[in-house]
Coordinates of C-alpha atoms in Angstrom, one line a residue:
X1 CA 11.8 -0.6 17.5
X2 CA 12.3 3.6 16.9
X3 CA 13.0 5.0 13.6
X4 CA 16.4 5.6 13.3
X5 CA 16.1 5.7 9.7
X6 CA 15.0 8.4 6.7
X7 CA 15.5 7.9 3.5
X8 CA 15.1 9.7 0.6
X9 CA 11.9 9.7 -0.9
X10 CA 10.2 8.8 1.9
X11 CA 8.5 6.5 1.9
X12 CA 8.9 5.3 -2.0
X13 CA 13.0 5.8 -0.6
X14 CA 12.1 3.1 2.4
X15 CA 10.5 0.2 0.6
X16 CA 13.0 0.4 -2.7
X17 CA 15.1 -2.3 -0.2
X18 CA 12.0 -4.6 -0.5
X19 CA 11.4 -4.0 -4.2
X20 CA 14.6 -4.9 -5.2
X21 CA 14.9 -8.1 -3.4
X22 CA 11.2 -9.4 -4.1
X23 CA 11.7 -8.9 -7.9
X24 CA 14.4 -11.2 -7.8
X25 CA 12.4 -13.4 -6.6
X26 CA 10.3 -13.4 -8.3
X27 CA 12.4 -13.3 -11.2
X28 CA 14.5 -16.3 -10.1
X29 CA 11.7 -17.9 -9.2
X30 CA 9.5 -17.7 -11.9
X31 CA 12.4 -18.7 -14.6
X32 CA 12.3 -21.7 -11.7
X33 CA 15.7 -20.9 -10.9
X34 CA 15.3 -20.2 -6.6
X35 CA 17.3 -20.9 -4.1
X36 CA 18.7 -20.0 -1.3
X37 CA 22.3 -19.9 -2.3
X38 CA 21.1 -18.2 -5.2
X39 CA 18.9 -15.6 -3.6
X40 CA 22.0 -14.3 -2.2
X41 CA 22.6 -12.3 -4.6
X42 CA 19.1 -10.8 -4.1
X43 CA 19.8 -9.2 -0.9
X44 CA 23.0 -8.2 -1.0
X45 CA 21.5 -5.9 -4.0
X46 CA 18.3 -5.0 -2.2
X47 CA 21.0 -3.6 1.0
X48 CA 23.5 -2.1 -1.7
X49 CA 21.0 0.1 -3.7
X50 CA 18.9 1.2 -0.5
X51 CA 22.5 2.6 1.2
X52 CA 22.1 5.3 -1.7
X53 CA 18.7 6.5 -0.7
X54 CA 19.6 7.0 2.9
X55 CA 20.4 10.7 4.0
X56 CA 23.0 9.0 6.8
X57 CA 24.9 6.4 5.7
X58 CA 26.4 5.6 8.4
X59 CA 22.9 5.0 10.6
X60 CA 21.9 3.0 7.7
X61 CA 24.9 0.6 7.9
X62 CA 24.3 0.1 11.3
X63 CA 20.9 0.0 11.1
X64 CA 21.8 -3.3 8.4
X65 CA 24.2 -4.4 10.7
X66 CA 21.3 -4.6 13.5
X67 CA 20.0 -6.8 12.1
X68 CA 22.5 -9.4 11.1
X69 CA 23.2 -9.3 14.8
X70 CA 18.9 -10.5 15.8
X71 CA 19.3 -12.0 18.8
X72 CA 16.2 -14.1 16.4
X73 CA 18.6 -15.0 13.8
X74 CA 20.7 -15.8 16.2
X75 CA 18.9 -18.8 17.8
X76 CA 17.6 -19.4 14.5
X77 CA 20.8 -20.1 13.4
X78 CA 22.7 -22.0 15.5
X79 CA 18.9 -24.7 15.9
X80 CA 19.8 -24.6 12.1
X81 CA 23.3 -25.4 11.7
X82 CA 22.4 -28.4 14.6
X83 CA 18.8 -29.5 12.5
X84 CA 20.9 -29.9 9.7
X85 CA 23.3 -32.4 10.7
X86 CA 21.3 -34.1 12.8
X87 CA 18.1 -35.0 9.3
X88 CA 21.9 -35.5 8.1
X89 CA 21.9 -38.6 10.2
X90 CA 18.5 -40.1 9.6
X91 CA 18.9 -40.4 6.6
X92 CA 22.9 -41.8 6.3
X93 CA 21.4 -43.9 9.0
X94 CA 19.2 -46.0 6.4
X95 CA 15.7 -44.1 7.3
X96 CA 14.2 -44.5 3.7
X97 CA 14.9 -47.8 4.1
X98 CA 13.1 -48.5 7.0
X99 CA 10.2 -46.0 6.1
X100 CA 10.6 -48.5 2.6
X101 CA 10.1 -52.3 4.6
X102 CA 7.7 -50.7 6.4
X103 CA 5.6 -50.1 4.0
X104 CA 5.8 -52.9 1.9
X105 CA 5.6 -55.5 5.1
X106 CA 2.0 -53.9 5.4
X107 CA 0.6 -56.7 2.5
X108 CA -1.1 -53.4 1.3
X109 CA -1.9 -52.5 -1.9
X110 CA -3.5 -49.8 -4.0
X111 CA -5.5 -46.8 -2.3
X112 CA -4.2 -48.4 0.8
X113 CA -0.7 -48.3 0.6
X114 CA -1.4 -44.4 -1.1
X115 CA -2.0 -43.7 2.4
X116 CA 0.8 -45.7 3.8
X117 CA 2.8 -43.4 1.5
X118 CA 2.1 -40.6 2.7
X119 CA 2.1 -41.7 6.0
X120 CA 5.8 -42.7 5.5
X121 CA 7.0 -39.0 4.2
X122 CA 4.7 -37.5 7.0
X123 CA 7.5 -40.0 8.9
X124 CA 10.3 -38.8 6.5
X125 CA 9.2 -35.1 6.8
X126 CA 9.4 -35.4 10.9
X127 CA 12.3 -36.8 11.6
X128 CA 14.5 -34.9 9.2
X129 CA 12.7 -31.2 9.3
X130 CA 13.0 -31.5 5.2
X131 CA 10.4 -30.6 2.3
X132 CA 12.3 -30.8 0.5
X133 CA 15.3 -33.8 0.1
X134 CA 11.9 -35.4 1.9
X135 CA 10.8 -35.8 -2.1
X136 CA 14.0 -36.0 -3.3
X137 CA 14.8 -39.1 -1.1
X138 CA 11.2 -41.5 -1.5
X139 CA 10.4 -40.2 -4.2
X140 CA 12.5 -42.8 -6.0
X141 CA 12.1 -46.0 -3.8
X142 CA 8.3 -45.4 -2.8
X143 CA 6.5 -43.6 -6.2
X144 CA 7.7 -47.2 -9.2
X145 CA 6.8 -49.3 -5.6
X146 CA 3.3 -47.6 -4.4
X147 CA 2.8 -47.5 -8.4
X148 CA 3.3 -51.4 -9.1
X149 CA 1.0 -51.6 -5.8
X150 CA -2.2 -50.5 -8.1
X151 CA -2.1 -47.0 -7.2
X152 CA -3.3 -43.8 -8.4
X153 CA -0.1 -42.8 -9.9
X154 CA -1.7 -39.0 -9.4
X155 CA -2.2 -39.1 -5.3
X156 CA 0.9 -41.2 -4.8
X157 CA 3.2 -38.5 -5.6
X158 CA 0.8 -36.5 -3.6
X159 CA 1.1 -38.4 -1.1
X160 CA 5.3 -38.0 -0.7
X161 CA 4.4 -33.5 -1.7
X162 CA 1.8 -33.6 1.6
X163 CA 3.5 -36.4 4.1
X164 CA 6.7 -33.4 2.6
X165 CA 4.3 -30.5 4.3
X166 CA 2.9 -31.7 7.7
X167 CA 6.7 -32.4 8.4
X168 CA 7.6 -28.8 7.4
X169 CA 5.4 -27.7 9.5
X170 CA 4.8 -29.2 12.6
X171 CA 8.6 -31.4 13.3
X172 CA 10.0 -28.9 15.3
X173 CA 13.5 -28.9 13.8
X174 CA 11.5 -28.5 10.4
X175 CA 12.7 -24.2 9.0
X176 CA 9.8 -23.0 9.4
X177 CA 8.8 -24.0 13.3
X178 CA 12.1 -22.6 13.9
X179 CA 11.4 -19.3 12.5
X180 CA 8.1 -19.4 14.0
X181 CA 9.1 -19.8 17.2
X182 CA 11.9 -17.4 18.1
X183 CA 10.4 -14.4 16.0
X184 CA 7.4 -14.9 18.1
X185 CA 9.4 -15.9 21.3
X186 CA 7.4 -18.9 22.4
X187 CA 9.1 -22.0 22.9
X188 CA 9.2 -25.3 21.4
X189 CA 7.3 -27.1 24.0
X190 CA 4.1 -24.5 22.7
X191 CA 4.5 -24.1 19.2
X192 CA 4.0 -27.8 19.3
X193 CA 1.6 -28.8 21.1
X194 CA -0.2 -26.3 20.5
X195 CA 0.0 -26.7 16.8
X196 CA -0.3 -30.5 17.2
X197 CA -4.3 -30.4 16.6
X198 CA -3.8 -28.4 13.1
X199 CA -1.9 -30.3 11.3
X200 CA -2.9 -33.7 12.3
X201 CA -6.4 -32.3 11.6
X202 CA -5.6 -31.2 8.2
X203 CA -3.7 -34.7 7.9
X204 CA -6.4 -37.0 8.9
X205 CA -8.4 -35.2 6.3
X206 CA -6.0 -35.9 3.4
X207 CA -5.9 -39.3 4.9
X208 CA -9.3 -39.6 3.9
X209 CA -9.1 -38.3 1.0
X210 CA -6.0 -40.8 -0.8
X211 CA -7.9 -43.8 0.8
X212 CA -11.2 -42.6 -1.9
X213 CA -8.8 -42.1 -4.6
X214 CA -5.5 -43.0 -4.3
X215 CA -6.7 -47.1 -5.5
X216 CA -7.0 -47.8 -8.9
X217 CA -4.2 -48.9 -10.9
X218 CA -3.1 -51.9 -11.7
X219 CA -1.0 -54.6 -10.4
X220 CA 2.2 -55.8 -11.7
X221 CA 5.3 -58.0 -10.6
X222 CA 7.3 -56.0 -7.7
X223 CA 10.9 -54.6 -9.8
X224 CA 14.3 -55.1 -7.9
X225 CA 12.5 -52.4 -5.0
X226 CA 11.7 -55.2 -2.2
X227 CA 15.9 -55.7 -2.9
X228 CA 15.8 -52.0 -0.4
X229 CA 14.3 -52.6 2.3
X230 CA 15.8 -53.0 6.0
X231 CA 14.5 -52.8 9.6
X232 CA 17.0 -51.3 10.1
X233 CA 16.4 -48.2 9.3
X234 CA 13.3 -47.8 10.7
X235 CA 15.3 -48.0 14.5
X236 CA 16.5 -43.9 13.3
X237 CA 12.7 -43.3 14.3
X238 CA 13.6 -43.9 18.1
X239 CA 16.3 -40.4 17.5
X240 CA 13.2 -38.4 16.5
X241 CA 11.4 -39.8 19.8
X242 CA 14.8 -38.0 21.9
X243 CA 13.7 -34.4 19.5
X244 CA 10.4 -34.5 20.3
X245 CA 10.3 -35.2 23.8
X246 CA 12.8 -33.0 25.0
X247 CA 11.5 -30.1 23.2
X248 CA 8.4 -30.9 25.1
X249 CA 9.1 -31.7 27.9
X250 CA 9.9 -28.1 28.5
X251 CA 13.8 -28.8 26.9
X252 CA 16.2 -25.6 24.3
X253 CA 15.9 -26.6 20.7
X254 CA 19.6 -27.0 21.1
X255 CA 19.3 -29.0 23.5
X256 CA 16.9 -31.2 22.8
X257 CA 18.6 -31.2 18.9
X258 CA 21.3 -32.1 20.6
X259 CA 20.4 -35.5 22.4
X260 CA 18.8 -36.1 19.3
X261 CA 21.9 -35.9 16.9
X262 CA 24.3 -38.0 19.7
X263 CA 20.9 -40.7 19.8
X264 CA 21.5 -41.0 15.3
X265 CA 24.9 -40.9 15.6
X266 CA 25.0 -44.4 18.1
X267 CA 21.8 -45.9 16.8
X268 CA 23.6 -45.5 13.1
X269 CA 27.4 -46.9 13.9
X270 CA 25.4 -49.7 16.5
X271 CA 23.4 -50.3 13.1
X272 CA 26.4 -50.4 11.4
X273 CA 24.9 -47.9 8.9
X274 CA 27.9 -45.9 9.6
X275 CA 30.9 -46.5 11.5
X276 CA 32.5 -44.1 13.6
X277 CA 34.9 -42.4 10.7
X278 CA 31.8 -41.3 8.7
X279 CA 31.2 -38.7 11.8
X280 CA 34.0 -37.5 11.5
X281 CA 37.8 -38.2 10.7
X282 CA 40.7 -36.8 9.1
X283 CA 40.1 -36.5 4.5
X284 CA 42.4 -38.0 2.6
X285 CA 43.5 -34.3 1.3
X286 CA 42.5 -31.2 1.5
X287 CA 39.2 -30.3 0.1
X288 CA 37.7 -33.0 0.8
X289 CA 34.9 -33.5 3.8
X290 CA 35.2 -34.5 6.6
X291 CA 32.2 -36.4 7.4
X292 CA 28.4 -36.3 8.3
X293 CA 28.9 -33.8 10.7
X294 CA 30.2 -31.1 8.2
X295 CA 27.2 -32.6 5.2
X296 CA 24.6 -31.5 8.1
X297 CA 26.4 -28.3 8.1
X298 CA 26.6 -27.5 5.3
X299 CA 23.4 -28.1 3.5
X300 CA 22.1 -25.8 5.6
X301 CA 25.0 -23.2 4.8
X302 CA 22.6 -21.5 2.0
X303 CA 20.1 -21.1 3.9
X304 CA 22.0 -19.2 6.7
X305 CA 23.3 -16.7 5.1
X306 CA 19.9 -15.9 3.0
X307 CA 18.6 -15.0 6.8
X308 CA 21.2 -12.8 8.2
X309 CA 20.9 -10.5 4.4
X310 CA 16.9 -11.2 5.4
X311 CA 17.2 -10.2 9.0
X312 CA 19.7 -7.2 7.1
X313 CA 17.2 -6.2 4.9
X314 CA 14.1 -6.1 7.4
X315 CA 15.4 -4.1 9.7
X316 CA 15.7 -1.3 7.5
X317 CA 12.4 -1.6 6.9
X318 CA 11.9 -1.4 10.3
X319 CA 13.4 1.8 11.6
X320 CA 12.9 3.3 8.7
X321 CA 9.2 3.2 9.5
X322 CA 8.4 1.8 6.3
X323 CA 6.8 -1.7 8.9
X324 CA 4.5 0.2 10.5
X325 CA 3.6 2.2 7.7
X326 CA 2.1 -1.1 6.6
X327 CA 0.8 -2.0 10.7
X328 CA -0.9 0.9 11.0
X329 CA -3.0 0.9 7.6
X330 CA -4.4 -2.5 8.3
X331 CA -5.6 -1.9 12.0
X332 CA -7.6 1.2 10.1
X333 CA -8.6 -0.5 7.4
X334 CA -10.0 -4.1 8.0
X335 CA -7.8 -5.3 11.3
X336 CA -10.4 -4.3 15.0
X337 CA -10.7 -7.4 16.0
X338 CA -8.7 -10.7 16.8
X339 CA -10.6 -12.5 14.0
X340 CA -9.6 -9.6 11.3
X341 CA -6.1 -9.6 12.7
X342 CA -5.4 -13.5 12.8
X343 CA -7.2 -13.4 8.8
X344 CA -4.7 -10.7 8.8
X345 CA -1.6 -12.8 9.7
X346 CA -2.6 -15.2 7.4
X347 CA -3.3 -14.0 4.8
X348 CA 0.0 -11.6 4.4
X349 CA 1.8 -15.0 5.7
X350 CA 1.2 -16.3 2.6
X351 CA 1.2 -13.1 0.0
X352 CA 4.6 -13.3 1.3
X353 CA 5.4 -17.2 0.3
X354 CA 3.9 -16.8 -2.8
X355 CA 6.7 -15.5 -5.1
X356 CA 8.8 -16.8 -2.7
X357 CA 10.8 -20.7 -3.5
X358 CA 11.1 -21.3 -0.2
X359 CA 8.6 -20.5 3.4
X360 CA 11.5 -19.1 5.7
X361 CA 12.4 -16.7 4.1
X362 CA 9.0 -15.7 4.3
X363 CA 8.0 -16.1 7.9
X364 CA 11.3 -13.6 8.0
X365 CA 9.6 -10.8 6.5
X366 CA 6.2 -10.3 7.7
X367 CA 7.0 -12.4 11.1
X368 CA 9.4 -10.3 13.1
X369 CA 8.0 -6.4 11.4
X370 CA 4.6 -7.4 11.2
X371 CA 3.1 -10.8 12.8
X372 CA 4.6 -10.0 16.1
X373 CA 3.1 -6.3 16.9
X374 CA -0.6 -6.9 15.9
X375 CA -0.9 -10.1 17.2
X376 CA 0.5 -8.9 21.3
X377 CA -1.9 -6.0 20.9
X378 CA -4.6 -8.3 20.4
X379 CA -2.8 -10.6 23.2
X380 CA -2.9 -13.7 20.9
X381 CA -0.2 -16.1 22.4
X382 CA 3.5 -16.5 21.1
X383 CA 2.5 -19.5 19.9
X384 CA -0.4 -18.5 18.6
X385 CA 1.2 -16.1 16.2
X386 CA 3.6 -18.5 15.7
X387 CA 1.6 -21.2 14.5
X388 CA -0.7 -19.2 12.5
X389 CA 2.3 -18.3 10.5
X390 CA 3.5 -21.5 9.8
X391 CA 0.4 -23.0 8.4
X392 CA 0.2 -20.6 6.4
X393 CA 3.5 -20.9 4.2
X394 CA 2.6 -24.6 4.9
X395 CA -0.5 -23.9 2.1
X396 CA -0.6 -22.4 -1.3
X397 CA 3.2 -22.6 -0.7
X398 CA 3.2 -27.0 -1.4
X399 CA 0.6 -26.4 -4.6
X400 CA 3.2 -23.9 -7.3
X401 CA 5.2 -25.3 -9.7
X402 CA 8.3 -22.8 -9.4
X403 CA 8.9 -23.2 -5.6
X404 CA 11.6 -24.9 -4.6
X405 CA 9.6 -28.2 -2.8
X406 CA 7.4 -28.4 -6.0
X407 CA 10.4 -28.4 -8.4
X408 CA 12.0 -31.0 -6.6
X409 CA 9.3 -33.1 -6.6
X410 CA 8.1 -33.3 -10.4
X411 CA 12.0 -34.1 -11.4
X412 CA 12.2 -37.4 -8.9
X413 CA 9.0 -37.8 -9.6
X414 CA 10.1 -37.9 -13.9
X415 CA 13.8 -39.7 -13.3
X416 CA 11.8 -42.7 -11.0
X417 CA 9.1 -43.0 -13.4
X418 CA 11.9 -42.9 -16.0
X419 CA 14.1 -45.5 -14.8
X420 CA 11.4 -48.1 -14.0
X421 CA 9.3 -46.6 -17.1
X422 CA 6.7 -45.9 -16.0
X423 CA 4.1 -43.0 -16.0
X424 CA 4.0 -40.1 -14.1
X425 CA 1.1 -36.9 -13.5
X426 CA 1.3 -33.8 -14.2
X427 CA 3.2 -30.5 -12.4
X428 CA -0.3 -29.3 -12.3
X429 CA -1.2 -32.4 -10.1
X430 CA 0.9 -30.2 -7.5
X431 CA -2.0 -27.9 -7.9
X432 CA -4.7 -30.5 -5.9
X433 CA -1.9 -31.1 -2.4
X434 CA -5.1 -32.4 0.0
X435 CA -2.6 -32.0 3.0
X436 CA -2.0 -28.0 2.5
X437 CA -5.5 -27.7 1.1
X438 CA -7.1 -29.3 4.0
X439 CA -4.8 -27.5 6.4
X440 CA -5.6 -23.9 4.7
X441 CA -9.2 -24.5 6.0
X442 CA -7.7 -25.8 9.3
X443 CA -6.6 -22.5 9.7
X444 CA -9.6 -19.7 8.2
X445 CA -11.8 -22.2 10.2
X446 CA -10.5 -21.9 13.5
X447 CA -9.6 -18.0 12.9
X448 CA -13.1 -17.6 12.5
X449 CA -14.1 -19.7 15.2
X450 CA -11.7 -18.9 17.5
X451 CA -10.3 -23.2 18.3
X452 CA -7.5 -23.9 19.6
X453 CA -6.8 -19.3 19.9
X454 CA -4.8 -19.3 22.9
X455 CA -3.8 -15.5 24.8
X456 CA -1.7 -13.6 27.2
X457 CA 1.7 -14.6 27.7
X458 CA 3.7 -11.4 26.2
X459 CA 4.4 -10.3 29.9
X460 CA 8.4 -10.3 29.5
X461 CA 8.3 -11.0 26.2
X462 CA 8.7 -8.3 24.1
X463 CA 12.1 -7.5 22.2
X464 CA 12.9 -11.4 24.2
X465 CA 13.1 -14.2 21.0
X466 CA 14.5 -16.7 22.8

């Protein structure tokens, strides 16, 4: 994109919107008040303050609108709308109770049950695309169950957090997967197929860790947890298969999600988990939800608005030449080979994700303006760039206590422990998240050796993201 904006103060003036944005995000995140809705004000302030540093105020406003109307953003927002409904339908369809049934009927105890909890969390997060939702939904049932079956409390809790990170990393309906794919101009088919070896390698390593260290607790009689088991809930996984199969067959992600939504709706009605009126009906009074479809959309509104504002701020950074300066500095200082380029992409993405308590916005900040042009310079395939970025935001991010998902995970642990009179690990246990550290190791190995690296596919993609 050509430089259009002139800012008072030159490079420093152009950095003002970014500094205001990051400053606000760090402040809220460290205060443990972060979230997509609280972040709205930070982005709004960044845009408003930036106006007073623009030499041409009208052109600044046009830049903001170009960012909001960005083609990449439109695809991401549309995908989130359908992904949000899909996740809501999966939960309403009894997926939690189905996974509990799968885990409890195996007869596993101790470390074996911890491994099953990890697998269940992987499936739930794959099916719903939400790491935070995975922790909130599964912890109240799987944590107490594992505790009574002799699992180590810390490893049991980490099994849920690790499974949540896995789905956030790989699920085609995950916000990070959608953002990473479409900011790099990659198809969902290529992204999921090429990311699978990376994610599964990390999951295998984490699985071994859980199998070795996940036991050692004491066995106790199970309380009323067993009453929640329901095999019909596991049938909802068919809807996940529909989405993944459609995406891998080359269908557009929106088309794949619509098929998945329809499948989830039909399965939920057939199994009796909800009625057609639960999906959509005229509410008894104004202000009451019309059903699961509205609830699903409402659940992603915060993320959508924040994404739009992030794209507006990013547009100013790009058009004022700030991102080009950073990229040029990186290329001049230490990025001269494809290996160095990949390590830079990993590092800058992780760095962006550390202060922000939501990881998809971190991808939006660096994906279009830094990762894509650098990757294209070294002819890295769009899916490879997307994978480097997405895997990177699912590493350190899932270990830091001020991030939304970790805070939600620990709050759910404490609530579940109090409800059943059992112990809960310290929040510092998140720092040992096996999947996140295994994924970081796999990612660095891939960049260092070239394993899973792909080139080409950039012809005709410049400026195209759908």
